[in-house]
Amino acid sequence: GLFVWQLKNAGIRQVPCQFVHLCRVANNRLITFQYFNFLKRMYVTQYNKDLSQRAKPKSDSVASPFCELRQLDHEKKVIHKIRPISPVYEPLSETSSRSKLRETKSTAETEDSVTPVRAEPKEDRQWKEMKLQLEDLPGILARLSKIKLTALVVSTASAGFAMAPVPFDLTCFLLASLGTGLASCAANSINQFFEVPFDSNMNRTKHRPLVRGQISPLLAVCFAASCGIPGIALLTLGVNPLTGALGAFNIFLYTCCYTPMKRMSIANTWVGAVVGAIPPVMGWTAATGSLDAGALLLGGILYSWQFPHFNALSWGLREDYSRGGYCMMSVTHPGLCRRVALRHCLALIGLSTLAPVLDITTWTFPIVSLPINLYISYLGFRFYRDADRSSSRKLFFCSLWHLPMLLLVMFTCKKAFLEKEDKGDLLGGSRGRAMEMRLP
Amino acid sequence: PPPHSHNDWIGPPDKHSNLRPVIFYVPPEESALERRLREARQEAQACDQRFWALHNRAFRQEKEEFIYSRLKAKGLEMRDETGQKATLNAEEMADFYKDFLSKNFRKHMQYNRDWYKRNFTITFLMGQVALARALRWLRWKKKNVGN
């Protein structure tokens, strides 16, 4: 059901794009506005360490505490079912279950699982035939590829594309988005392929398709290949080789560096932040064909954003990480965890100020974004000082709306392309028309 | 699983290891390759089950011990006046989690290596089996079309 809704939404998103293409340039604002509307409508709730932000449909996210209460009931039911034998453990598991639920990390996943858990708590306890049902396949593949996270990744890539100081090219935009989406699906599938026993042991991830045996590992790998290869080919041939290379590199970074590193060293968080920063850079290079300062700035903003987001989230998952053998700052270096989160909140302010300096936005941007940046920094400071569940949750939830809002403000403050043409030779960033005007 | 089924069956998560056990179907005309695959999967399942059951049990036990020792240090009992089990808050538990993770680091490193190896081997075998089956089916088809 959720997946179908996603598809429908995606379809609705595309239609205005095509329609608008017939209209004037100023309408590219409308396209992105639709995007951000979509983003705003989605309540980004899951952020699994694999940098998978899961978006939940707004109807479900009206009031997150309510959602969590609902989840609490179901999780409680599940927990009681699974551990009726250890009464000693029960009160402990209750507290830990409540803490596990607090982080909406389990959102989309729990969303997928809440409905099945609600509808068929008994069926989950039954033996199932390991036979692939074709009608289940789309849903299974959607969960395998973490489709909602993929959608968010594509959104950040589109933001990168939109911020690039070139005339909007719809075909390029669509190809870049599709290529990025396919690459993201591939990377997510391989990630799940690598993590089956660990996922089984963590509450958030134990309903994944490979864990439940709904799909064989072979099929998962084939699916990943059939998404990744066309995706990268599309980016390399249909957009430009640089974007393709970045896409391939990102897949490699995510599956071969980040995923194994999660269990080896806390440095995985930094690698993961780079993985999250690359999609907007890809969007930018898709539009302009080169790696400008603007691309790096956008990447930098997303890189910095990952830290308050993830560190706050991981604060509530320490038990699961500890038992599962994941090396995360929140478990091994809690002080560092909070320091880094705060540091990067402040860095966001700095990066926002850098945007007009690099002529990507007007000076309105750092001014308008200052309140939200200050607010997240304030929450980051509270998290740093208090180091408790409530401050971590506040910071996490703030990061969820902070990013879409920041990107939206950035887009509305984008330096108009016409204005840039006059300063074409100063920037060196504009191409095409600026060049034509200067050639005798 | 019903005796007439021709597929593997997967069950609910195990109480100790949280892994889902699989009962493998042994086809009457199982080829050598298919047998290798099945045995590899069975062995992997046993290894994983063993590791996680022990690991989770150790976690639970050590967690209990930790809580007990901390409560004792604070002069509290395991159960308070209402008979409810006394718990420590998240910050106190954080010390335990950090400790547990570092203690088991080597164990996890070893397991990771084994798991990746097993996973690749099994998936590769699955690929070989799928290919063999596909070729067999094509040959059968050709034979039938020929007839």
Coordinates of C-alpha atoms in Angstrom, one line a residue:
Chain A
G1 CA 0.0 0.0 0.0
L2 CA 2.8 2.4 1.0
F3 CA 4.7 1.5 -2.1
V4 CA 1.8 2.1 -4.4
W5 CA 1.2 5.5 -2.7
Q6 CA 4.9 6.3 -3.3
L7 CA 4.5 5.4 -7.0
K8 CA 1.4 7.5 -7.3
N9 CA 3.1 10.4 -5.7
A10 CA 6.1 10.0 -8.0
G11 CA 3.8 10.0 -10.9
I12 CA 2.0 13.1 -9.8
R13 CA 5.4 14.7 -9.3
Q14 CA 6.4 14.0 -12.9
V15 CA 3.3 15.3 -14.5
P16 CA 3.7 18.9 -13.4
C17 CA 7.3 18.7 -14.6
Q18 CA 6.3 17.8 -18.1
F19 CA 3.5 20.3 -18.1
V20 CA 5.8 23.1 -16.8
H21 CA 8.4 22.3 -19.4
L22 CA 6.0 23.9 -21.9
C23 CA 6.0 27.1 -19.8
R24 CA 8.7 29.6 -19.2
V25 CA 12.0 29.4 -17.4
A26 CA 10.7 31.0 -14.3
N27 CA 8.6 27.9 -13.8
N28 CA 11.6 25.8 -12.9
R29 CA 10.8 27.2 -9.5
L30 CA 7.5 25.4 -9.7
I31 CA 9.1 22.1 -10.4
T32 CA 11.4 22.4 -7.5
F33 CA 8.6 23.7 -5.4
Q34 CA 6.7 20.6 -6.2
Y35 CA 9.7 18.6 -5.2
F36 CA 10.0 20.4 -1.9
N37 CA 6.3 20.1 -1.4
F38 CA 6.7 16.4 -1.8
L39 CA 9.6 16.5 0.6
K40 CA 7.6 18.5 3.1
R41 CA 4.7 16.2 2.7
M42 CA 7.0 13.3 3.5
Y43 CA 8.0 13.2 7.1
V44 CA 11.5 12.0 7.0
T45 CA 11.7 9.8 9.9
Q46 CA 14.0 7.0 9.4
Y47 CA 17.6 7.5 9.3
N48 CA 19.3 4.3 9.6
K49 CA 22.9 4.4 9.9
D50 CA 23.1 3.5 6.3
L51 CA 22.1 7.0 5.7
S52 CA 18.7 5.9 4.8
Q53 CA 16.2 8.5 5.5
R54 CA 12.9 7.0 5.2
A55 CA 10.0 9.2 4.5
K56 CA 6.7 8.5 5.8
P57 CA 3.5 9.8 4.3
K58 CA 2.2 12.8 6.1
S59 CA -1.0 11.1 7.1
D60 CA 1.1 8.9 9.3
S61 CA 3.3 11.5 10.7
V62 CA 0.7 14.1 11.8
A63 CA 2.0 13.9 15.3
S64 CA 5.1 11.9 15.8
P65 CA 4.4 11.2 19.5
F66 CA 1.2 9.6 18.6
C67 CA 2.9 7.5 16.0
E68 CA 5.4 6.4 18.6
L69 CA 2.6 5.6 21.0
R70 CA 1.1 3.4 18.3
Q71 CA 4.4 1.8 17.6
L72 CA 4.9 1.4 21.3
D73 CA 1.8 -0.6 21.6
H74 CA 2.7 -2.8 18.7
E75 CA 6.3 -3.2 19.7
K76 CA 5.2 -4.0 23.2
K77 CA 2.9 -6.7 21.8
V78 CA 5.7 -8.1 19.7
I79 CA 8.2 -8.0 22.6
H80 CA 5.8 -9.7 24.9
K81 CA 5.2 -12.3 22.4
I82 CA 8.8 -13.0 21.7
R83 CA 9.9 -13.1 25.3
P84 CA 7.2 -14.5 27.5
I85 CA 9.7 -16.8 29.1
S86 CA 12.1 -14.4 30.6
P87 CA 10.1 -12.4 33.2
V88 CA 13.3 -11.1 34.6
Y89 CA 14.0 -9.4 31.3
E90 CA 10.6 -8.0 30.7
P91 CA 10.7 -4.6 32.5
L92 CA 14.2 -4.1 31.1
S93 CA 13.0 -4.8 27.6
E94 CA 10.1 -2.4 28.1
T95 CA 12.4 0.4 28.9
S96 CA 14.7 -0.5 26.1
S97 CA 11.8 -1.0 23.7
R98 CA 10.5 2.4 24.6
S99 CA 13.9 3.8 23.9
K100 CA 14.2 1.9 20.7
L101 CA 10.9 3.4 19.6
R102 CA 11.7 6.9 20.5
E103 CA 14.0 7.3 17.6
T104 CA 11.8 7.4 14.6
K105 CA 14.5 5.6 12.9
S106 CA 12.2 2.7 12.9
T107 CA 9.6 4.8 11.1
A108 CA 9.3 3.6 7.6
E109 CA 10.6 0.2 8.5
T110 CA 8.3 0.0 11.4
E111 CA 5.6 1.4 9.2
D112 CA 6.1 -1.5 6.9
S113 CA 6.3 -3.8 9.8
V114 CA 3.6 -2.2 12.0
T115 CA 1.0 -2.9 9.4
P116 CA 2.0 -6.5 8.9
V117 CA 2.6 -6.9 12.6
R118 CA -0.7 -5.4 13.4
A119 CA -2.6 -7.4 10.8
E120 CA -0.8 -10.7 11.2
P121 CA 1.1 -11.0 14.4
K122 CA 0.4 -14.7 14.3
E123 CA 1.5 -15.2 10.7
D124 CA 4.9 -13.8 11.5
R125 CA 5.3 -16.6 14.0
Q126 CA 4.5 -19.2 11.4
W127 CA 6.6 -21.1 9.0
K128 CA 6.5 -19.8 5.5
E129 CA 7.3 -21.4 2.2
M130 CA 10.3 -19.8 0.6
K131 CA 8.7 -19.4 -2.7
L132 CA 8.7 -16.1 -4.5
Q133 CA 5.3 -14.8 -5.2
L134 CA 5.3 -12.5 -8.1
E135 CA 2.7 -10.2 -6.8
D136 CA 4.8 -9.6 -3.7
L137 CA 7.8 -8.8 -5.8
P138 CA 7.4 -5.0 -6.2
G139 CA 6.9 -4.6 -2.5
I140 CA 9.8 -6.8 -1.7
L141 CA 12.1 -5.0 -4.1
A142 CA 10.9 -1.6 -2.8
R143 CA 11.9 -2.6 0.7
L144 CA 15.1 -4.1 -0.5
S145 CA 16.1 -1.0 -2.3
K146 CA 14.9 1.2 0.6
I147 CA 12.8 3.1 -1.9
K148 CA 11.9 5.9 0.4
L149 CA 15.5 6.6 1.2
T150 CA 16.3 6.4 -2.5
A151 CA 13.5 9.0 -3.1
L152 CA 15.2 11.3 -0.6
V153 CA 18.6 10.8 -2.2
V154 CA 17.1 11.7 -5.6
S155 CA 15.6 14.8 -4.0
T156 CA 19.0 16.0 -2.7
A157 CA 20.5 15.3 -6.2
S158 CA 17.7 17.3 -7.7
A159 CA 18.4 20.1 -5.3
G160 CA 22.0 20.0 -6.5
F161 CA 20.8 20.2 -10.1
A162 CA 18.4 23.0 -9.3
M163 CA 21.1 25.1 -7.7
A164 CA 23.5 24.9 -10.6
P165 CA 23.8 28.2 -12.4
V166 CA 22.7 26.9 -15.8
P167 CA 19.5 26.9 -17.8
F168 CA 17.2 24.1 -16.7
D169 CA 17.4 21.1 -19.0
L170 CA 14.5 18.8 -18.3
T171 CA 15.8 15.8 -20.1
C172 CA 19.1 16.0 -18.3
F173 CA 17.3 16.5 -15.0
L174 CA 15.2 13.4 -15.5
L175 CA 18.1 11.3 -16.7
A176 CA 20.2 12.4 -13.8
S177 CA 17.4 11.7 -11.3
L178 CA 16.7 8.3 -12.7
G179 CA 20.3 7.3 -12.8
T180 CA 20.9 8.5 -9.3
G181 CA 17.8 6.6 -8.2
L182 CA 18.9 3.4 -9.8
A183 CA 22.4 3.7 -8.3
S184 CA 20.9 4.3 -4.9
C185 CA 18.6 1.2 -5.2
A186 CA 21.6 -0.9 -6.1
A187 CA 23.7 0.4 -3.2
N188 CA 20.9 -0.2 -0.7
S189 CA 20.3 -3.7 -2.0
I190 CA 23.9 -4.7 -1.6
N191 CA 24.0 -3.2 1.8
Q192 CA 21.1 -5.4 2.9
F193 CA 22.7 -8.4 1.2
F194 CA 25.8 -7.8 3.4
E195 CA 24.0 -7.4 6.7
V196 CA 21.5 -10.2 7.0
P197 CA 22.4 -11.6 10.4
F198 CA 23.0 -8.2 11.9
D199 CA 19.7 -6.9 10.6
S200 CA 18.0 -9.9 12.2
N201 CA 19.3 -8.9 15.6
M202 CA 18.2 -5.3 15.5
N203 CA 14.7 -4.3 16.1
R204 CA 14.7 -1.6 13.5
T205 CA 15.8 -3.8 10.7
K206 CA 14.5 -7.3 11.4
H207 CA 11.7 -7.1 9.0
R208 CA 13.8 -6.7 5.9
P209 CA 13.1 -9.0 2.9
L210 CA 16.4 -10.9 3.1
V211 CA 16.1 -11.4 6.8
R212 CA 12.6 -12.8 6.4
G213 CA 13.6 -15.0 3.5
Q214 CA 11.2 -13.4 1.1
I215 CA 13.9 -13.2 -1.5
S216 CA 17.1 -15.1 -2.1
P217 CA 20.5 -13.5 -1.8
L218 CA 21.1 -14.4 -5.4
L219 CA 18.1 -12.5 -6.5
A220 CA 19.1 -9.5 -4.4
V221 CA 22.5 -9.4 -6.0
C222 CA 20.9 -9.7 -9.5
F223 CA 18.5 -6.9 -8.7
A224 CA 21.3 -4.7 -7.5
A225 CA 23.3 -5.4 -10.7
S226 CA 20.3 -4.8 -12.9
C227 CA 19.7 -1.4 -11.2
G228 CA 23.3 -0.4 -10.7
I229 CA 24.7 -1.1 -14.2
P230 CA 21.9 0.6 -16.1
G231 CA 21.9 3.4 -13.6
I232 CA 25.6 4.2 -13.9
A233 CA 25.5 3.6 -17.7
L234 CA 22.6 6.1 -17.9
L235 CA 24.6 8.6 -15.9
T236 CA 27.8 8.2 -17.8
L237 CA 26.3 8.1 -21.3
G238 CA 23.1 10.0 -20.9
V239 CA 24.3 12.8 -18.6
N240 CA 28.1 13.0 -18.4
P241 CA 31.0 10.8 -17.4
L242 CA 31.8 12.8 -14.3
T243 CA 28.3 12.2 -12.8
G244 CA 28.6 8.5 -13.8
A245 CA 32.0 8.2 -12.1
L246 CA 30.6 9.9 -9.0
G247 CA 27.7 7.6 -8.9
A248 CA 29.9 4.5 -9.3
F249 CA 32.2 5.8 -6.6
N250 CA 29.4 6.4 -4.3
I251 CA 28.1 2.9 -4.7
F252 CA 31.5 1.6 -4.0
L253 CA 32.0 3.9 -1.0
Y254 CA 28.7 2.8 0.5
T255 CA 28.8 -0.9 -0.1
C256 CA 32.5 -1.7 0.2
C257 CA 33.7 1.0 2.6
Y258 CA 30.9 2.2 4.8
T259 CA 29.0 -1.1 5.3
P260 CA 32.0 -3.2 6.5
M261 CA 33.4 -0.2 8.4
K262 CA 30.3 0.0 10.5
R263 CA 31.6 -3.0 12.3
M264 CA 35.2 -2.0 12.4
S265 CA 35.7 1.6 13.4
I266 CA 33.8 4.7 14.3
A267 CA 35.3 6.4 11.3
N268 CA 32.4 4.9 9.4
T269 CA 30.3 7.9 10.3
W270 CA 32.5 10.2 8.4
V271 CA 32.6 7.9 5.4
G272 CA 28.8 7.7 5.6
A273 CA 28.6 11.5 5.7
V274 CA 30.5 11.6 2.4
V275 CA 28.1 9.1 0.9
G276 CA 25.3 11.4 1.8
A277 CA 27.1 14.4 0.4
I278 CA 27.8 13.1 -3.0
P279 CA 24.2 13.0 -4.5
P280 CA 23.8 16.8 -4.5
V281 CA 27.3 17.1 -6.0
M282 CA 26.1 14.6 -8.7
G283 CA 23.1 16.8 -9.4
W284 CA 25.3 19.8 -9.8
T285 CA 27.8 18.0 -12.1
A286 CA 24.9 16.6 -14.1
A287 CA 23.7 20.1 -14.8
T288 CA 27.0 21.9 -15.4
G289 CA 29.4 19.0 -16.3
S290 CA 32.1 20.1 -13.9
L291 CA 32.9 20.1 -10.2
D292 CA 32.7 23.7 -9.2
A293 CA 32.9 25.3 -5.8
G294 CA 29.2 25.4 -5.7
A295 CA 29.0 21.6 -6.0
L296 CA 31.4 21.2 -3.2
L297 CA 29.6 23.7 -1.1
L298 CA 26.3 21.8 -1.5
G299 CA 28.1 18.6 -0.7
G300 CA 29.6 20.3 2.3
I301 CA 26.3 21.4 3.6
L302 CA 24.9 17.9 3.3
Y303 CA 28.0 16.4 4.8
S304 CA 27.8 18.6 7.9
W305 CA 24.1 17.9 8.2
Q306 CA 24.6 14.2 8.5
F307 CA 26.4 14.5 11.8
P308 CA 23.7 16.2 14.0
H309 CA 21.2 14.0 12.3
F310 CA 22.9 10.7 12.7
N311 CA 24.6 11.3 16.0
A312 CA 21.4 12.4 17.6
L313 CA 19.6 9.3 16.2
S314 CA 22.3 6.8 17.3
W315 CA 22.1 8.1 20.8
G316 CA 19.0 6.1 21.4
L317 CA 20.2 2.9 19.7
R318 CA 23.2 2.2 21.9
E319 CA 22.0 -1.0 23.2
D320 CA 21.2 -2.5 19.8
Y321 CA 24.5 -1.3 18.4
S322 CA 26.4 -2.7 21.3
R323 CA 24.8 -6.1 21.1
G324 CA 25.0 -6.1 17.3
G325 CA 28.7 -5.3 17.3
Y326 CA 28.4 -2.0 15.5
C327 CA 31.2 0.5 16.2
M328 CA 29.4 3.8 16.6
M329 CA 30.6 7.0 18.3
S330 CA 27.5 7.0 20.5
V331 CA 28.6 3.8 22.1
T332 CA 32.4 4.0 22.2
H333 CA 33.1 7.8 22.3
P334 CA 29.9 9.5 23.6
G335 CA 31.7 12.8 24.3
L336 CA 33.1 12.9 20.8
C337 CA 29.6 12.0 19.4
R338 CA 28.1 15.1 20.9
R339 CA 31.0 17.4 20.2
V340 CA 31.0 16.4 16.5
A341 CA 27.2 17.0 16.3
L342 CA 27.5 20.5 17.7
R343 CA 30.6 21.3 15.6
H344 CA 28.8 20.5 12.4
C345 CA 25.7 22.4 13.4
L346 CA 27.9 25.4 13.7
A347 CA 29.6 24.5 10.5
L348 CA 26.2 24.7 8.7
I349 CA 26.1 28.4 9.7
G350 CA 29.5 28.9 8.2
L351 CA 28.7 27.1 5.0
S352 CA 25.5 29.0 4.6
T353 CA 27.5 32.2 4.8
L354 CA 29.9 30.9 2.2
A355 CA 27.1 30.4 -0.4
P356 CA 26.8 34.1 -1.4
V357 CA 30.6 34.4 -1.4
L358 CA 30.7 31.7 -4.0
D359 CA 27.9 33.5 -5.9
I360 CA 25.5 30.6 -5.6
T361 CA 22.9 32.5 -3.7
T362 CA 22.2 36.1 -2.8
W363 CA 23.1 37.5 0.6
T364 CA 19.5 36.9 1.7
F365 CA 20.3 33.3 2.1
P366 CA 22.6 33.3 5.1
I367 CA 20.3 35.9 6.7
V368 CA 17.1 34.0 6.2
S369 CA 18.7 30.7 7.1
L370 CA 20.3 32.0 10.2
P371 CA 17.2 31.4 12.4
I372 CA 17.0 27.7 11.5
N373 CA 20.7 27.2 11.6
L374 CA 20.9 28.9 15.0
Y375 CA 18.0 26.8 16.2
I376 CA 19.6 23.5 15.2
S377 CA 22.9 24.7 16.7
Y378 CA 21.1 25.5 19.9
L379 CA 19.6 22.0 20.0
G380 CA 23.0 20.7 19.2
F381 CA 24.4 22.6 22.2
R382 CA 21.6 21.2 24.4
F383 CA 22.5 17.7 23.2
Y384 CA 26.1 18.4 23.9
R385 CA 25.4 19.6 27.4
D386 CA 22.6 17.4 28.5
A387 CA 23.5 14.2 26.7
D388 CA 20.1 12.6 27.3
R389 CA 17.3 11.0 25.4
S390 CA 15.1 14.1 25.1
S391 CA 17.8 16.4 23.8
S392 CA 18.9 13.8 21.2
R393 CA 15.4 13.3 20.0
K394 CA 14.8 17.1 19.7
L395 CA 18.0 17.4 17.7
F396 CA 17.1 14.5 15.5
F397 CA 13.6 15.7 14.7
C398 CA 14.9 19.2 14.1
S399 CA 17.3 17.9 11.5
L400 CA 14.5 16.3 9.7
W401 CA 12.8 19.5 8.8
H402 CA 15.9 21.6 8.9
L403 CA 17.4 20.1 5.7
P404 CA 14.4 20.4 3.4
M405 CA 13.8 23.9 4.7
L406 CA 17.4 24.9 4.2
L407 CA 17.5 23.6 0.7
L408 CA 14.2 25.3 -0.1
V409 CA 15.4 28.7 1.2
M410 CA 18.6 28.1 -0.7
F411 CA 16.7 27.6 -3.9
T412 CA 14.6 30.6 -3.4
C413 CA 17.7 32.7 -2.8
K414 CA 19.4 31.3 -5.8
K415 CA 21.3 33.9 -7.8
A416 CA 19.2 34.4 -10.9
F417 CA 20.9 33.1 -14.0
L418 CA 20.4 36.3 -16.0
E419 CA 22.2 38.2 -13.3
K420 CA 25.0 35.8 -13.4
E421 CA 25.5 36.3 -17.2
D422 CA 26.6 39.9 -16.6
K423 CA 29.3 38.6 -14.2
G424 CA 30.0 35.7 -16.5
D425 CA 33.7 36.2 -16.8
L426 CA 34.2 37.0 -13.2
L427 CA 32.6 33.8 -12.1
G428 CA 33.7 31.5 -14.8
G429 CA 30.8 29.5 -13.7
S430 CA 28.3 30.3 -16.4
R431 CA 28.6 28.7 -19.8
G432 CA 26.9 28.9 -23.1
R433 CA 25.2 32.2 -23.4
A434 CA 27.9 34.1 -21.4
M435 CA 30.5 32.8 -23.8
E436 CA 28.5 33.6 -26.9
M437 CA 28.0 37.1 -25.7
R438 CA 31.7 37.7 -25.2
L439 CA 32.9 36.2 -28.5
P440 CA 33.1 38.8 -31.2
Chain B
P1 CA 6.4 -27.9 6.5
P2 CA 4.1 -30.1 4.6
P3 CA 5.7 -33.2 3.1
H4 CA 4.5 -32.5 -0.4
S5 CA 6.2 -29.1 -0.6
H6 CA 9.1 -28.7 -3.1
N7 CA 10.5 -25.6 -1.5
D8 CA 12.5 -24.5 1.5
W9 CA 10.6 -23.3 4.5
I10 CA 11.6 -20.4 6.8
G11 CA 10.4 -20.1 10.3
P12 CA 9.9 -17.4 12.9
P13 CA 12.9 -15.8 14.5
D14 CA 14.7 -18.0 17.0
K15 CA 14.3 -17.0 20.6
H16 CA 18.1 -16.8 21.3
S17 CA 19.7 -15.9 18.0
N18 CA 16.9 -13.9 16.4
L19 CA 17.7 -15.7 13.2
R20 CA 15.1 -17.4 11.2
P21 CA 15.7 -21.2 10.7
V22 CA 15.3 -22.7 7.3
I23 CA 14.3 -26.2 6.5
F24 CA 15.8 -27.2 3.3
Y25 CA 14.0 -29.2 0.7
V26 CA 16.0 -32.1 -0.7
P27 CA 14.9 -32.9 -4.2
P28 CA 15.1 -36.6 -5.1
E29 CA 17.3 -35.9 -8.1
E30 CA 19.6 -33.5 -6.3
S31 CA 22.8 -32.8 -8.3
A32 CA 26.2 -32.7 -6.7
L33 CA 26.3 -29.0 -7.1
E34 CA 22.9 -28.6 -5.5
R35 CA 23.9 -30.8 -2.6
R36 CA 27.0 -28.6 -2.0
L37 CA 24.8 -25.6 -1.9
R38 CA 22.4 -27.1 0.5
E39 CA 25.1 -28.3 2.8
A40 CA 26.9 -24.9 2.7
R41 CA 23.6 -23.2 3.7
Q42 CA 23.0 -25.7 6.4
E43 CA 26.5 -25.2 7.8
A44 CA 26.2 -21.5 7.6
Q45 CA 22.9 -21.6 9.4
A46 CA 24.4 -23.7 12.2
C47 CA 27.4 -21.4 12.5
D48 CA 25.2 -18.3 12.7
Q49 CA 22.8 -19.8 15.1
R50 CA 25.6 -20.9 17.4
F51 CA 27.3 -17.5 17.3
W52 CA 24.3 -15.4 17.9
A53 CA 22.6 -17.6 20.5
L54 CA 25.8 -17.6 22.6
H55 CA 26.4 -13.9 22.0
N56 CA 22.9 -12.8 22.9
R57 CA 22.9 -15.0 25.9
A58 CA 26.2 -13.5 27.1
F59 CA 24.8 -10.0 26.5
R60 CA 21.8 -10.7 28.6
Q61 CA 23.8 -12.3 31.3
E62 CA 26.4 -9.6 31.5
K63 CA 23.7 -6.9 31.4
E64 CA 22.0 -8.5 34.4
E65 CA 25.3 -8.7 36.3
F66 CA 26.1 -5.2 35.5
I67 CA 22.8 -3.9 36.7
Y68 CA 23.0 -6.0 39.8
S69 CA 26.5 -4.8 40.7
R70 CA 25.5 -1.2 40.0
L71 CA 22.4 -1.4 42.0
K72 CA 24.3 -3.0 44.8
A73 CA 26.9 -0.2 44.7
K74 CA 24.0 2.3 45.1
G75 CA 22.6 0.3 47.9
L76 CA 19.5 -0.7 46.1
E77 CA 17.8 -4.0 45.7
M78 CA 17.0 -5.7 42.5
R79 CA 13.3 -5.1 43.1
D80 CA 11.8 -2.0 44.6
E81 CA 8.9 -1.7 47.0
T82 CA 6.3 -2.4 44.4
G83 CA 8.1 -5.5 43.3
Q84 CA 9.0 -4.0 40.0
K85 CA 12.4 -4.8 38.7
A86 CA 14.8 -1.9 39.3
T87 CA 16.5 -0.5 36.2
L88 CA 19.3 1.8 35.5
N89 CA 18.9 4.7 33.2
A90 CA 20.4 5.0 29.8
E91 CA 23.4 6.9 30.9
E92 CA 24.4 4.3 33.4
M93 CA 23.8 1.6 30.9
A94 CA 26.0 3.4 28.4
D95 CA 29.1 2.3 30.3
F96 CA 28.0 -1.3 30.0
Y97 CA 27.3 -1.0 26.3
K98 CA 30.7 0.6 25.6
D99 CA 32.4 -2.1 27.6
F100 CA 30.5 -4.9 26.0
L101 CA 31.3 -3.7 22.5
S102 CA 35.0 -3.4 23.1
K103 CA 35.2 -6.7 24.8
N104 CA 33.6 -8.5 21.9
F105 CA 35.3 -6.6 19.2
R106 CA 37.7 -9.3 18.2
K107 CA 34.9 -11.9 18.2
H108 CA 32.9 -9.7 15.9
M109 CA 35.9 -9.2 13.6
Q110 CA 36.3 -12.9 13.2
Y111 CA 32.6 -13.5 12.7
N112 CA 32.5 -10.7 10.1
R113 CA 35.2 -12.3 8.1
D114 CA 33.5 -15.7 8.3
W115 CA 30.1 -14.3 7.5
Y116 CA 31.3 -12.4 4.4
K117 CA 33.2 -15.5 3.1
R118 CA 30.2 -17.8 3.7
N119 CA 27.8 -15.3 2.2
F120 CA 29.8 -14.9 -1.0
T121 CA 30.3 -18.6 -1.4
I122 CA 26.7 -19.5 -0.9
T123 CA 25.5 -16.7 -3.3
F124 CA 28.1 -17.8 -5.9
L125 CA 26.9 -21.4 -5.5
M126 CA 23.3 -20.3 -5.9
G127 CA 24.4 -18.6 -9.1
Q128 CA 26.0 -21.8 -10.4
V129 CA 23.0 -23.8 -9.5
A130 CA 20.6 -21.4 -11.2
L131 CA 22.8 -21.4 -14.3
A132 CA 22.9 -25.2 -14.3
R133 CA 19.1 -25.4 -13.9
A134 CA 18.6 -22.9 -16.7
L135 CA 20.8 -24.9 -19.1
R136 CA 19.1 -28.1 -18.1
W137 CA 15.7 -26.5 -18.8
L138 CA 16.9 -25.2 -22.2
R139 CA 18.1 -28.6 -23.2
W140 CA 14.9 -30.2 -22.1
K141 CA 13.0 -27.6 -24.1
K142 CA 15.0 -28.2 -27.1
K143 CA 14.5 -31.9 -26.8
N144 CA 10.7 -31.4 -26.5
V145 CA 10.5 -28.9 -29.4
G146 CA 12.6 -31.4 -31.4
N147 CA 10.0 -34.1 -30.6

